[in-house]
Structure formats: structure tokens, C-alpha cells
Amino acid sequence: MDAPITKGELDLLLKPVLEQTEKLAATVKELQATIALQQTRIDDLQQQLLVHHQTPSHPHPHRSSGTSFASSSAAASSPPAPVLNRVATASSLVVERATYFEERVKDVQGTPSPTTSNTRPRTKSIASTFGAPSLFSTGGSSSNLLEGLDQTSLPPSSSSTSPSKASTTPEVDSKKPKGKTVQGSPTISRAHSSPAPLVPAAVQFLNEQKDENAENSSKDEDHPAPSSAPVAVDSSSPAPAPSSSENAPIVPTIQTSLLPKDPASASASVASAAPAASPRKKAPPPPPLYLKRNSIDEDIKKSPVSPSRGSREIPIPPPPPAKRRSQSINNKDGSSSPEEPSMHHAVTTQRLDKAIQLLTSGFKGNFPDQLELCKLLNAGCPAGFVDHVVELADTQPFAQSILGRMFQFGHGVEQNLSEAMYWLNLASNKEDALALNNLGVMHLIGMGVPQNYQEAATWLTRAAKRNVPTAQYNLGLLYLDGLGVSADPVLAFHWLTQAADQDDVDALYRLGSLYRKGHSLQFPPDIKKSAQCYKRAAELGNPESQYNIALMHKEGIGAVMSATEAAKWFRAAGEQGIVEAQLALGTMYLEAEGIEQDNNQAVYWFQRAADHGNAAAQCNLGFMYRHGRGVPQSDSEAAKWYIKAAKQGNATAQKNLGNMYLYGRGVHQNDAKAVRWYREAADQNDMAAQYNLGLMYDSGTGVDQDDRSAFLWFEKAARQGFTDAQYVVGSMYEQGRGTGKQCYETAKGWYKVAAIEGKDPAAQYALGVLYEEGKGVRQNKAEATKWYKAAAEQEYAPALVKVAQALLEADNAQHNYDTALRMLRMATADDNVEAQTLLGKLLSNPKCPQFNLQEAERWLVKTVEDNDLPHAELDLARFYLANATSPVNTGIPASPRGSGVSPRGSGGSSSSSSSSPTFTVTNAAFLSKGVTWLTKAATAHKLPPAITELAQLFLEGKGVKRDVDQALTLLRQAADLGDAAALHQLGVFYKEGIHVALNCGDALHYFTVAASDHAHRPSQIALVGMYRSGLGVDASEEKANFWLSKYNSSPHSS
């Protein structure tokens, strides 16, 4: 239950009412004095008329030129009838105004006023309360209002109508949505409420919207000041947190094209009837009546821009200067505004003549000329025009309508909403279309009267039937949303179509939107009609329609797909301030879509959109600075724009900023901040950011190493289709790392998705390994080869090595040398160690057509120097030792055995069937290097094959002093490490008694270990011989057959 209102709170609430009462009382006194003065003037006029025959002419009090009356005896006795009528009308107007204000004072004070019989009855649209209700009503906060302004329905009424005033103002539609109440601010229900004081936010909003060309001079570094450009739609994230600049309030539903584009809006206080009233404090500016619709139908979702080739360096064109009004703007007294000090008198006279011409044409019902006059007055009322209108307002309805409009917006006179209502009602009695429309709009938005949709619908219907496009448009919206009338899509589309047929751009735009989305079963979506409406509105200059038709051309939806046409309309919309169009045009320049690629132009349009706070444009501008495209390369400038966009919630910018912090580009290197921005973007489902965050957890960079967290982020990215993440998830399942269990089947599934959908070569290679080794699948060499070749076609280095190895192991290996060499050279471009080693071995093979020991040595040495790999050292040692000795042909033919003389009958020719004698040449340098690298691999790295081969050198005394004991020691050491060759060599020594005592038992032991644990085929066949011959063991044909079967099933690798 609400707490009772204290006396202090009541006094505070009633203070505005009392102040208003005092002002109205002062106004009544002024009017009473004016009445007395006018009555005196009437008496004087009547007295002058009695002696009219003595005076040749008398100037009319409202005319600038005199009017002569014929002299007659009848005129001497009584005034002429027209003059008496004008006197009576003037007297009636003065008395009615005084009575009207007196009634308002009594209403505010709460006392009923008796009905005055001699007042002219007013229409039912006369305001029942004073003060135009602000859009920021007492019943709701400005923030609550701003949240709803971007909707497609009309703004709800925020004022209530007293039952006591039902006779003057119809009851508001019960379906009207109620305004929200500010929490903590009690509301009092009363018949007449004082105008609500504007909160600071409201004043700021009004000041920003007062002039479309005004620019905010102060800009925050991270939050650009809002501008008059349309709402910026985030392009990179699903639902980013909007910034202040991206939530500029808009009123997309009320069309007031008969009202000024940038009017002086309604004042909450009632101005005096006389323009020269005593000075009083000027009321704060009310909300603007017309805010150009700037919402965009489609959200822009731009992926991060990708680099494109080539650029043509041309100067970036400067932004166009702010437009100045071409017509002079006059002050209330009719003097020239200081805004145009150079305006000549001749130009002012020309504008006055034009205004009078349009006014005269408007008398004949020429509605286009009436609209033209309204536009001329919007730019400034010409000096002298007010007197001309006042002179004609007594008899001409259109002049009354124009005069009411001038009071409505303060054009040439002080703004006075009560005077505006009076003259507009007077003109509406003669069915003046302009007056009917403006009265409808005033009730529609609550200007000078309580907002009342029913009353608005009544006035707008009358105007719409007189073919006023603005009234038809607004009436269509009322029927569309069921405000003040019953919702009726058929009537809504009827009136909107009527307005659109007259080229009303707002009606065309709204119909385009309705046809695009569809409205009810009676009006399903019709893309072609939508495009037609957008196209026509675009041709008439509507920027939102220009943007939407550009999108349709770009996507080929409802219009011919044409990047050139899209760029043309994006440019038109962008030049009018549509931020999304500026972003789209910049992207088209960057990617050369429909226009020539131009980095400078891309930067120009990105900059324009970024300056209006568009996060996607800020991100793209950061990209341009990061890569030096169209601007000098600058990581610090790139980071600055990324930060601006990231703080607005742009996921791509957040991800890019994470990269900047990770590598210290333009900012201080900070792994923790990198993680923070990756997480911000990852929480918005940015796939790349999720993958990057997984890498951070996987490596423990900026966070504690955590396989499980890494896997979860990788999996999120993988499920969104990020190919790299799909491969990593498959790898983690294959290893059983972070997944809870190892699962080759699941690994194969992820590999296959990445290999087929993403055509990822790493995943294709991994699939080949699974099929080759039979992990999670049935072993299948052909399937493995298929995936290896698929990866090799993408020049994936490990796959190239695999295919090259298969070619070299084939039966016709010599025919495949050239292909294998080409593949290995391609693989070495990625510094693949296996490729470098295999290429060195192949080039050292004398059978290779490109045999080259120097190049082979270079590749093998590079492998050792670039990688600390024991096996690389062993391969280099083997190369040196294999090529340390080489046979040399003497070139001298060998003589026949037993004689140096050729046998008879040979024709004196010697036989050349026998080969020339050869001898061996030793390369001491190679031999020394071979021993050095082999010793290092054997002693420093304890590599079993190296130990075995070093033992062989000691047995042969090759490059070292022959030492059998040292050789046996090394062989036993290698055997203990599980080297099959060492085990077999020791078995042979003990079986034959070479260098050791004969011991068949030890021989059987070494052969068995090598044969069973390492599938060493020579040891297996040695066991077959021992069991068959019973040498040192009991003969056993069964065991001999067992090892023979092992021998036959073992691969020929040893």
C-alpha cells in the first residue's frame, strides 16, 4: 500500500498548478484591459462612421492600405453593413478570448464556470487542459520511453482525460497502453495536471534533436558522441550490449510532413493572445514533433573483413561540410536572422512574393502549393508575411489554417498553442485540409492537448478523405495498430496505399517493410511489392529505403542481384547518414564488390560510420590500421579502434584485441588480458575466440593449464563448424586427453567431419593414419592411401612424405624418383624434418637421376642443426659412413687370363668382355665426420641403433682402432636397451663361438628375445635351424614350425 502524501509533498506537487494559476490570472487581467481598449476603439470607430460623410477615407484597423466608402445620406445615419459586421466580429473575438481564458483559470482553481451565452461555440478538439504534454510525461521516466521509441507502433498516450471534460474532449481509447511509472515518484490522479518539468536527460535529448545538422563537439575516446545518423547495428555479434550512441531515440511511426522537419515544438505554457505581452521566462523547448525514422529493417552481420589483393593509393576525400540553410531564417519581429547576414533585401522580397503567391494559390485548394508554402515557412517566415496573413484570416479558411500553423510553431510570431488551436479549428469548420491534418497530428502526439488517438482518428479521417497524404499515412498506422480505432489491416493498407500513390515516401517505406515481412493472413509477404515500394521511396530520396533496396540488390532478393546497383544505393543512403550503408559501402570498396577496389575509399566510409559509434566499422577501421591498408600501418591506432568496438560488445573486435594483447601489438603484452577478451568474444559464441581460448588453456598461457577446459572450449567451437577445432577435438579423443576416455571411434567421427566438410588436410592425414594402423576402424591400406593423397593434394607436408615413401617402396621405385623428389621438395618448404631427411637420403642414392652428394649433405646437416633430434644425427652419420669409401674405375682394360697376346683368329682385336679393374678410395673427412656423429648419437643420446653400429666400427677398425672387447661391451649395452640387431649379433657370436666362448644356451636366449619381442626375422629363422638340428637344444619339429610360421607372417622390414 502506498504511503500517504505529506503536506510538503502536496505543496511541492501543487506548486506548478499555483504558478500556472497566477500566470493565467495575469493573462485575464491583460485581456480585460485589452477588452476595454478595444471597446474604446469600437466607440471611436462608430463615432467616426457617423461623421463619415465629412471624411473622404478611413484606414481599416487591420489593413495596411485604406478603403474608401461612398458618401451618402444613409451612411451618415448608420454605418455600412460590412463595417458593422467586422466591428461585431472583432468585439466577439475579444470577448470570447477573455471568456475562454477566464474559464481556464476557474478550471485550474477547481471552480465550475457558467456557460457564456454570447461566445461562439468551439469545436470539440479545444484543449481541456493547458500545457502541451511532453513526450517525457510525469507518468513515466525518459528511459522507459526511449526503450519503446524504436517500435513500429505509435507511442502510447501519457496523459489522462478528466470525465468532467468529456464534452470537449472525447474519451481516450481504452486499448491505449498505459505509461510506466517512475519508481519512487508517486503519481496523483487529477483532472488538470501541470506540465512535467523536463529531466536533464530529456533536455539533452531535445537539444540533440533540435537541429539535424548540429554536431556534438566533444567526443569521448571510448564512447563516441551520438549523432543524427541512424541507429548503428552491431555487425559481428549476436546480441552485443548496445552503446549510448547506438540507441538514439527514434519515432518511426508519426508522419508530420505538413509540419516542419525541425519545428520549434509545442510549449507547455500558454502564450498570451497579444504578441507584445509582458516579458516572462521562456518555457523549455518541448520534444520535437517529427523525428526522421532511422530504424533499419535488416540487421547487418558482417564477418571480419578479409584482406584483398591490390590497392590504388589516392587521397582520401574529406567529409562534406555541414549543410547550411539556403533560406534566411527570420526572428519573431520579422528581421533577418544572424544565421544568414549576407542575405540581400531583394532575396527577402522575392521570398515574400513567393509566399504570397503560394498563399493565394492555396485559397483555390491547390494542395501541392499549400505544402510548398509550409516548407517555405519551415525555412523561415518572410518579413511582412504575418501582416498579410492576418489581413486575410478573417475571411479565408486557408489563411486561418496558415495563421494557426504559424502560432503552432512560432513562425513569424511567438509560439502560442491556444491561438494555434483557435485558428485551426476556425479553418476546420470550412473543411480546410491542412487544418484538419494538423489538428489530427496535434491530438495524435499530444501537442497543446492531451494525447487522444480517437480524436486524432476523427480529424485524420476528415483530412484523409480530402486526399492529404500525411493524414492518409497516419490514419493507416492507427488502423494498423488499433489505436483510437479498431485494428483493421484492410483499411490500414488502403490508407497507406492511398498515401503511397501520391509518392509519400514514409508510406512507401512502411508498405515496403510490411510487404517484406507480411502482415496477417490477408497480406502475406510479397518481396516484389516490397522492392517496388522501396525502389520508389529510394528514388524520392528516402535514405532507409535506399539502404533496403541496396540490400535487396546485393542479395538478389526481390530485385536483380547486382553489386553495382547495391553500391549505388548504399552510397546514396550513406551520404544521407545511414551508418549501416556507410559500413556496407566501405566493405564493398575493400572487397571490390561492384566497384573498383579502393582501400582509401574503404577507410573513408569506415571512418564515417566509426565516428558515429558503429562498432563493426570501428573494428574494420582497426583492421585497416593493423594491416596498413589505405592508412599508414599503426598497431597502436588499430588497438585504439579495437578497444572502442570491443567495449561496445563487438565480438570480432574483442577477439582481435585478444590477439593484440597476446602478441603485444600496439599494447603492452598481457596474457591475462588476452584471455579476458577471448572469453568476452567466446561468450558471444565467436568460434575463433572459443578456439583461441581453448589453445590458452591447452598451453597454460594466461591461465592454469587445464586439459578439460581446453577440450570444452574446443568442442564448443567444433560444434559451430570451426574446422580447426573439429580436428583438435578428434585428436584429443584419439589421445584420451581432457575427454575422460580414449575413443578412436569418436576421434574418427570428428576427423571425418573436418576432412569432408572442412576439407582439412590435417584431419584427412589423421584419418589415413587410423586406417593404416587399424585404430577404431578395420585396417585398410587402400583407404589410408586415399586420405593421404587427398591431404597431399593440398600440399600438406606429412601427407606428401607418406605418399613419397610409398612411391619409393614400390616395386618400380626407380620410375617414381622424379615424382617423389617433387613431393619431398614441396614438403621441405614447411621445414618438415622427415621430408628433409628422406630427400637427403634419396639424393645420395647413385640410382637417383638427380644424384647430388653436396645437396644431400646440405639437407641432412640442416635437419641436425635446426632440430635436436638423435635420429637426425644417426642419419647424418650413416650418410657420411656410407659415402666415406667409393670404388674408382682405372679405365685400363683387363688382359686375357694366361697371356697378354690376343688369340689367333680374333682379327687382331682384343676382347673387351671383362671389366676394368677398380680400387677403393676413402674420404677421410667423411669417415671422420661419420664416426663423430655416430659416437655422439651413441654416447650422448644412448640411441640403441647408434650403439650397435658403433660396435661394428670397433669390430672392423673402420675409422677407429679395432677393439673387440669394446665392441662386445657396446653390443651388450645395445641388447639391454632392446636393440634387435645387437641381440641377433650376440646370438651369432655365441652360436659360432666368435670372439666369445661357444655357448648355445646364450645364443638361444638372444635369438628368442629378438624373435619374440621385436619380430626380428633373422633371429626367427635362426631358431628354426637350431630346433631342427638340435644344436644346443632338444630337437623339436613343432617349435621349428612355430618359428617358421612367425617368419613367414612377419613383415619384410628387417
PDB file of C-alpha atoms in Angstrom, residues 58-244:
ATOM      1  CA  HIS A  58     -10.584  55.921 -43.132  1.00  0.00           C
ATOM      2  CA  PRO A  59      -7.900  53.264 -42.827  1.00  0.00           C
ATOM      3  CA  HIS A  60      -9.087  49.819 -41.820  1.00  0.00           C
ATOM      4  CA  PRO A  61      -7.550  48.853 -38.486  1.00  0.00           C
ATOM      5  CA  HIS A  62      -6.253  45.537 -39.892  1.00  0.00           C
ATOM      6  CA  ARG A  63      -5.171  46.658 -43.361  1.00  0.00           C
ATOM      7  CA  SER A  64      -2.099  48.467 -44.465  1.00  0.00           C
ATOM      8  CA  SER A  65      -3.927  50.326 -47.258  1.00  0.00           C
ATOM      9  CA  GLY A  66      -7.065  52.451 -46.871  1.00  0.00           C
ATOM     10  CA  THR A  67     -10.571  51.560 -48.047  1.00  0.00           C
ATOM     11  CA  SER A  68     -12.893  54.338 -49.297  1.00  0.00           C
ATOM     12  CA  PHE A  69     -16.575  54.348 -48.535  1.00  0.00           C
ATOM     13  CA  ALA A  70     -19.128  56.130 -50.740  1.00  0.00           C
ATOM     14  CA  SER A  71     -20.675  59.257 -49.286  1.00  0.00           C
ATOM     15  CA  SER A  72     -24.436  59.052 -48.863  1.00  0.00           C
ATOM     16  CA  SER A  73     -27.132  60.238 -46.557  1.00  0.00           C
ATOM     17  CA  ALA A  74     -27.752  56.703 -45.442  1.00  0.00           C
ATOM     18  CA  ALA A  75     -24.166  56.357 -44.379  1.00  0.00           C
ATOM     19  CA  ALA A  76     -24.482  59.409 -42.254  1.00  0.00           C
ATOM     20  CA  SER A  77     -27.282  57.894 -40.264  1.00  0.00           C
ATOM     21  CA  SER A  78     -25.878  54.348 -39.906  1.00  0.00           C
ATOM     22  CA  PRO A  79     -22.530  52.650 -40.647  1.00  0.00           C
ATOM     23  CA  PRO A  80     -22.228  50.446 -43.747  1.00  0.00           C
ATOM     24  CA  ALA A  81     -23.186  46.789 -43.062  1.00  0.00           C
ATOM     25  CA  PRO A  82     -19.726  45.240 -43.854  1.00  0.00           C
ATOM     26  CA  VAL A  83     -18.040  47.597 -41.461  1.00  0.00           C
ATOM     27  CA  LEU A  84     -20.513  46.894 -38.682  1.00  0.00           C
ATOM     28  CA  ASN A  85     -20.069  43.162 -39.252  1.00  0.00           C
ATOM     29  CA  ARG A  86     -16.294  43.451 -38.936  1.00  0.00           C
ATOM     30  CA  VAL A  87     -16.676  45.538 -35.783  1.00  0.00           C
ATOM     31  CA  ALA A  88     -19.062  42.998 -34.313  1.00  0.00           C
ATOM     32  CA  THR A  89     -16.734  40.141 -35.232  1.00  0.00           C
ATOM     33  CA  ALA A  90     -13.731  41.868 -33.657  1.00  0.00           C
ATOM     34  CA  SER A  91     -15.696  42.535 -30.492  1.00  0.00           C
ATOM     35  CA  SER A  92     -16.916  38.955 -30.354  1.00  0.00           C
ATOM     36  CA  LEU A  93     -13.377  37.587 -30.772  1.00  0.00           C
ATOM     37  CA  VAL A  94     -12.052  39.705 -27.933  1.00  0.00           C
ATOM     38  CA  VAL A  95     -14.887  38.781 -25.600  1.00  0.00           C
ATOM     39  CA  GLU A  96     -14.601  35.098 -26.494  1.00  0.00           C
ATOM     40  CA  ARG A  97     -10.861  35.022 -25.826  1.00  0.00           C
ATOM     41  CA  ALA A  98     -11.326  36.679 -22.459  1.00  0.00           C
ATOM     42  CA  THR A  99     -14.107  34.262 -21.539  1.00  0.00           C
ATOM     43  CA  TYR A 100     -12.057  31.326 -22.696  1.00  0.00           C
ATOM     44  CA  PHE A 101      -9.105  32.211 -20.511  1.00  0.00           C
ATOM     45  CA  GLU A 102     -11.375  33.033 -17.575  1.00  0.00           C
ATOM     46  CA  GLU A 103     -12.865  29.557 -17.845  1.00  0.00           C
ATOM     47  CA  ARG A 104      -9.412  28.019 -17.837  1.00  0.00           C
ATOM     48  CA  VAL A 105      -8.493  29.921 -14.664  1.00  0.00           C
ATOM     49  CA  LYS A 106     -11.595  28.666 -12.955  1.00  0.00           C
ATOM     50  CA  ASP A 107     -10.914  25.126 -14.157  1.00  0.00           C
ATOM     51  CA  VAL A 108      -7.433  25.189 -12.720  1.00  0.00           C
ATOM     52  CA  GLN A 109      -8.707  26.609  -9.437  1.00  0.00           C
ATOM     53  CA  GLY A 110     -11.342  23.878  -9.331  1.00  0.00           C
ATOM     54  CA  THR A 111     -14.460  26.110  -9.518  1.00  0.00           C
ATOM     55  CA  PRO A 112     -17.077  25.475 -12.200  1.00  0.00           C
ATOM     56  CA  SER A 113     -17.575  28.248 -14.743  1.00  0.00           C
ATOM     57  CA  PRO A 114     -21.006  29.252 -16.008  1.00  0.00           C
ATOM     58  CA  THR A 115     -21.631  28.865 -19.695  1.00  0.00           C
ATOM     59  CA  THR A 116     -21.293  32.110 -21.563  1.00  0.00           C
ATOM     60  CA  SER A 117     -24.118  32.532 -23.997  1.00  0.00           C
ATOM     61  CA  ASN A 118     -22.526  35.141 -26.196  1.00  0.00           C
ATOM     62  CA  THR A 119     -19.390  33.126 -27.020  1.00  0.00           C
ATOM     63  CA  ARG A 120     -19.010  31.418 -30.350  1.00  0.00           C
ATOM     64  CA  PRO A 121     -19.037  27.632 -29.823  1.00  0.00           C
ATOM     65  CA  ARG A 122     -15.685  25.969 -30.329  1.00  0.00           C
ATOM     66  CA  THR A 123     -15.094  22.593 -31.892  1.00  0.00           C
ATOM     67  CA  LYS A 124     -14.695  19.525 -29.727  1.00  0.00           C
ATOM     68  CA  SER A 125     -10.921  19.487 -30.222  1.00  0.00           C
ATOM     69  CA  ILE A 126     -10.249  22.507 -27.998  1.00  0.00           C
ATOM     70  CA  ALA A 127      -7.766  21.512 -25.308  1.00  0.00           C
ATOM     71  CA  SER A 128      -9.257  20.722 -21.948  1.00  0.00           C
ATOM     72  CA  THR A 129      -6.018  21.495 -20.145  1.00  0.00           C
ATOM     73  CA  PHE A 130      -3.225  23.936 -20.650  1.00  0.00           C
ATOM     74  CA  GLY A 131       0.284  22.910 -21.465  1.00  0.00           C
ATOM     75  CA  ALA A 132       1.338  20.587 -24.183  1.00  0.00           C
ATOM     76  CA  PRO A 133       2.195  17.272 -22.519  1.00  0.00           C
ATOM     77  CA  SER A 134       5.807  16.478 -23.068  1.00  0.00           C
ATOM     78  CA  LEU A 135       6.842  13.152 -24.538  1.00  0.00           C
ATOM     79  CA  PHE A 136       8.624  12.757 -21.206  1.00  0.00           C
ATOM     80  CA  SER A 137       5.433  12.548 -19.198  1.00  0.00           C
ATOM     81  CA  THR A 138       5.009  12.689 -15.455  1.00  0.00           C
ATOM     82  CA  GLY A 139       3.765   9.157 -15.519  1.00  0.00           C
ATOM     83  CA  GLY A 140       6.954   7.597 -16.867  1.00  0.00           C
ATOM     84  CA  SER A 141      10.667   8.120 -16.945  1.00  0.00           C
ATOM     85  CA  SER A 142      12.509   9.228 -20.028  1.00  0.00           C
ATOM     86  CA  SER A 143      14.446   6.000 -20.081  1.00  0.00           C
ATOM     87  CA  ASN A 144      11.264   3.951 -20.155  1.00  0.00           C
ATOM     88  CA  LEU A 145      10.066   5.995 -23.073  1.00  0.00           C
ATOM     89  CA  LEU A 146      13.276   5.649 -25.006  1.00  0.00           C
ATOM     90  CA  GLU A 147      13.076   1.882 -24.710  1.00  0.00           C
ATOM     91  CA  GLY A 148       9.880   1.860 -26.703  1.00  0.00           C
ATOM     92  CA  LEU A 149      10.515   4.509 -29.302  1.00  0.00           C
ATOM     93  CA  ASP A 150      12.084   2.090 -31.754  1.00  0.00           C
ATOM     94  CA  GLN A 151       8.926   0.024 -32.068  1.00  0.00           C
ATOM     95  CA  THR A 152       6.674   0.103 -35.099  1.00  0.00           C
ATOM     96  CA  SER A 153       3.559   1.149 -33.185  1.00  0.00           C
ATOM     97  CA  LEU A 154       2.578   4.663 -32.268  1.00  0.00           C
ATOM     98  CA  PRO A 155       3.790   5.972 -28.910  1.00  0.00           C
ATOM     99  CA  PRO A 156       1.233   5.410 -26.158  1.00  0.00           C
ATOM    100  CA  SER A 157      -0.620   8.303 -24.622  1.00  0.00           C
ATOM    101  CA  SER A 158       0.786   9.540 -21.351  1.00  0.00           C
ATOM    102  CA  SER A 159      -2.000  11.900 -20.273  1.00  0.00           C
ATOM    103  CA  SER A 160      -5.422  11.223 -18.871  1.00  0.00           C
ATOM    104  CA  THR A 161      -8.678  12.979 -19.702  1.00  0.00           C
ATOM    105  CA  SER A 162     -10.952  14.166 -16.944  1.00  0.00           C
ATOM    106  CA  PRO A 163     -14.533  12.911 -17.022  1.00  0.00           C
ATOM    107  CA  SER A 164     -15.655  16.486 -16.468  1.00  0.00           C
ATOM    108  CA  LYS A 165     -14.230  17.420 -19.852  1.00  0.00           C
ATOM    109  CA  ALA A 166     -15.858  14.653 -21.808  1.00  0.00           C
ATOM    110  CA  SER A 167     -17.985  17.169 -23.666  1.00  0.00           C
ATOM    111  CA  THR A 168     -14.963  18.948 -25.098  1.00  0.00           C
ATOM    112  CA  THR A 169     -12.526  16.070 -25.491  1.00  0.00           C
ATOM    113  CA  PRO A 170     -13.659  12.545 -26.407  1.00  0.00           C
ATOM    114  CA  GLU A 171     -12.665   9.715 -24.094  1.00  0.00           C
ATOM    115  CA  VAL A 172      -9.334   8.128 -24.917  1.00  0.00           C
ATOM    116  CA  ASP A 173      -9.442   4.628 -26.341  1.00  0.00           C
ATOM    117  CA  SER A 174      -9.384   2.060 -23.571  1.00  0.00           C
ATOM    118  CA  LYS A 175      -6.917  -0.048 -25.560  1.00  0.00           C
ATOM    119  CA  LYS A 176      -4.307   2.658 -25.301  1.00  0.00           C
ATOM    120  CA  PRO A 177      -1.246   1.359 -23.456  1.00  0.00           C
ATOM    121  CA  LYS A 178      -0.548   2.992 -20.169  1.00  0.00           C
ATOM    122  CA  GLY A 179       2.655   4.812 -19.441  1.00  0.00           C
ATOM    123  CA  LYS A 180       5.134   3.412 -16.922  1.00  0.00           C
ATOM    124  CA  THR A 181       5.517   5.000 -13.530  1.00  0.00           C
ATOM    125  CA  VAL A 182       8.896   6.067 -12.286  1.00  0.00           C
ATOM    126  CA  GLN A 183       9.802   4.016  -9.268  1.00  0.00           C
ATOM    127  CA  GLY A 184       9.768   6.126  -6.145  1.00  0.00           C
ATOM    128  CA  SER A 185       7.800   9.004  -7.736  1.00  0.00           C
ATOM    129  CA  PRO A 186       4.150   8.960  -6.538  1.00  0.00           C
ATOM    130  CA  THR A 187       1.551   9.893  -9.135  1.00  0.00           C
ATOM    131  CA  ILE A 188      -1.650  11.808  -8.302  1.00  0.00           C
ATOM    132  CA  SER A 189      -4.774  11.360 -10.406  1.00  0.00           C
ATOM    133  CA  ARG A 190      -6.253  14.802 -11.126  1.00  0.00           C
ATOM    134  CA  ALA A 191      -8.295  16.373 -13.902  1.00  0.00           C
ATOM    135  CA  HIS A 192      -5.777  19.055 -14.849  1.00  0.00           C
ATOM    136  CA  SER A 193      -2.108  18.413 -14.423  1.00  0.00           C
ATOM    137  CA  SER A 194       0.655  20.923 -14.847  1.00  0.00           C
ATOM    138  CA  PRO A 195       3.293  20.274 -17.458  1.00  0.00           C
ATOM    139  CA  ALA A 196       6.001  17.979 -16.218  1.00  0.00           C
ATOM    140  CA  PRO A 197       9.444  19.539 -15.784  1.00  0.00           C
ATOM    141  CA  LEU A 198      11.899  18.063 -18.249  1.00  0.00           C
ATOM    142  CA  VAL A 199      14.522  15.864 -16.694  1.00  0.00           C
ATOM    143  CA  PRO A 200      18.138  16.619 -17.676  1.00  0.00           C
ATOM    144  CA  ALA A 201      18.247  13.587 -19.962  1.00  0.00           C
ATOM    145  CA  ALA A 202      15.129  14.844 -21.730  1.00  0.00           C
ATOM    146  CA  VAL A 203      16.579  18.317 -22.178  1.00  0.00           C
ATOM    147  CA  GLN A 204      19.750  16.817 -23.595  1.00  0.00           C
ATOM    148  CA  PHE A 205      17.733  14.634 -25.949  1.00  0.00           C
ATOM    149  CA  LEU A 206      15.673  17.599 -27.153  1.00  0.00           C
ATOM    150  CA  ASN A 207      18.730  19.745 -27.699  1.00  0.00           C
ATOM    151  CA  GLU A 208      20.392  16.974 -29.727  1.00  0.00           C
ATOM    152  CA  GLN A 209      17.304  16.523 -31.897  1.00  0.00           C
ATOM    153  CA  LYS A 210      16.545  20.233 -32.350  1.00  0.00           C
ATOM    154  CA  ASP A 211      18.706  20.661 -35.441  1.00  0.00           C
ATOM    155  CA  GLU A 212      19.539  17.736 -37.790  1.00  0.00           C
ATOM    156  CA  ASN A 213      22.825  19.367 -38.818  1.00  0.00           C
ATOM    157  CA  ALA A 214      24.074  20.053 -35.282  1.00  0.00           C
ATOM    158  CA  GLU A 215      27.221  18.136 -34.340  1.00  0.00           C
ATOM    159  CA  ASN A 216      28.459  17.195 -30.915  1.00  0.00           C
ATOM    160  CA  SER A 217      31.833  18.864 -30.436  1.00  0.00           C
ATOM    161  CA  SER A 218      33.008  16.745 -27.535  1.00  0.00           C
ATOM    162  CA  LYS A 219      33.712  13.041 -28.128  1.00  0.00           C
ATOM    163  CA  ASP A 220      34.682  10.514 -25.526  1.00  0.00           C
ATOM    164  CA  GLU A 221      37.572   8.292 -26.544  1.00  0.00           C
ATOM    165  CA  ASP A 222      35.774   5.032 -25.952  1.00  0.00           C
ATOM    166  CA  HIS A 223      32.174   6.126 -26.447  1.00  0.00           C
ATOM    167  CA  PRO A 224      31.739   8.434 -29.463  1.00  0.00           C
ATOM    168  CA  ALA A 225      29.111  11.095 -29.035  1.00  0.00           C
ATOM    169  CA  PRO A 226      25.745  10.300 -30.627  1.00  0.00           C
ATOM    170  CA  SER A 227      24.950  11.979 -33.898  1.00  0.00           C
ATOM    171  CA  SER A 228      21.912  12.473 -36.020  1.00  0.00           C
ATOM    172  CA  ALA A 229      22.796   9.461 -38.119  1.00  0.00           C
ATOM    173  CA  PRO A 230      20.645   6.333 -37.930  1.00  0.00           C
ATOM    174  CA  VAL A 231      20.963   3.660 -35.311  1.00  0.00           C
ATOM    175  CA  ALA A 232      24.157   1.669 -35.690  1.00  0.00           C
ATOM    176  CA  VAL A 233      23.529  -2.083 -35.801  1.00  0.00           C
ATOM    177  CA  ASP A 234      26.238  -4.316 -34.471  1.00  0.00           C
ATOM    178  CA  SER A 235      27.660  -6.462 -37.277  1.00  0.00           C
ATOM    179  CA  SER A 236      29.606  -9.028 -35.647  1.00  0.00           C
ATOM    180  CA  SER A 237      27.921 -10.322 -32.545  1.00  0.00           C
ATOM    181  CA  PRO A 238      24.540 -11.968 -31.903  1.00  0.00           C
ATOM    182  CA  ALA A 239      23.418  -9.669 -29.097  1.00  0.00           C
ATOM    183  CA  PRO A 240      26.047  -7.137 -28.050  1.00  0.00           C
ATOM    184  CA  ALA A 241      25.479  -4.677 -25.280  1.00  0.00           C
ATOM    185  CA  PRO A 242      24.315  -1.506 -27.071  1.00  0.00           C
ATOM    186  CA  SER A 243      26.137   1.727 -26.512  1.00  0.00           C
ATOM    187  CA  SER A 244      24.546   5.091 -25.966  1.00  0.00           C
TER     188      SER A 244
END
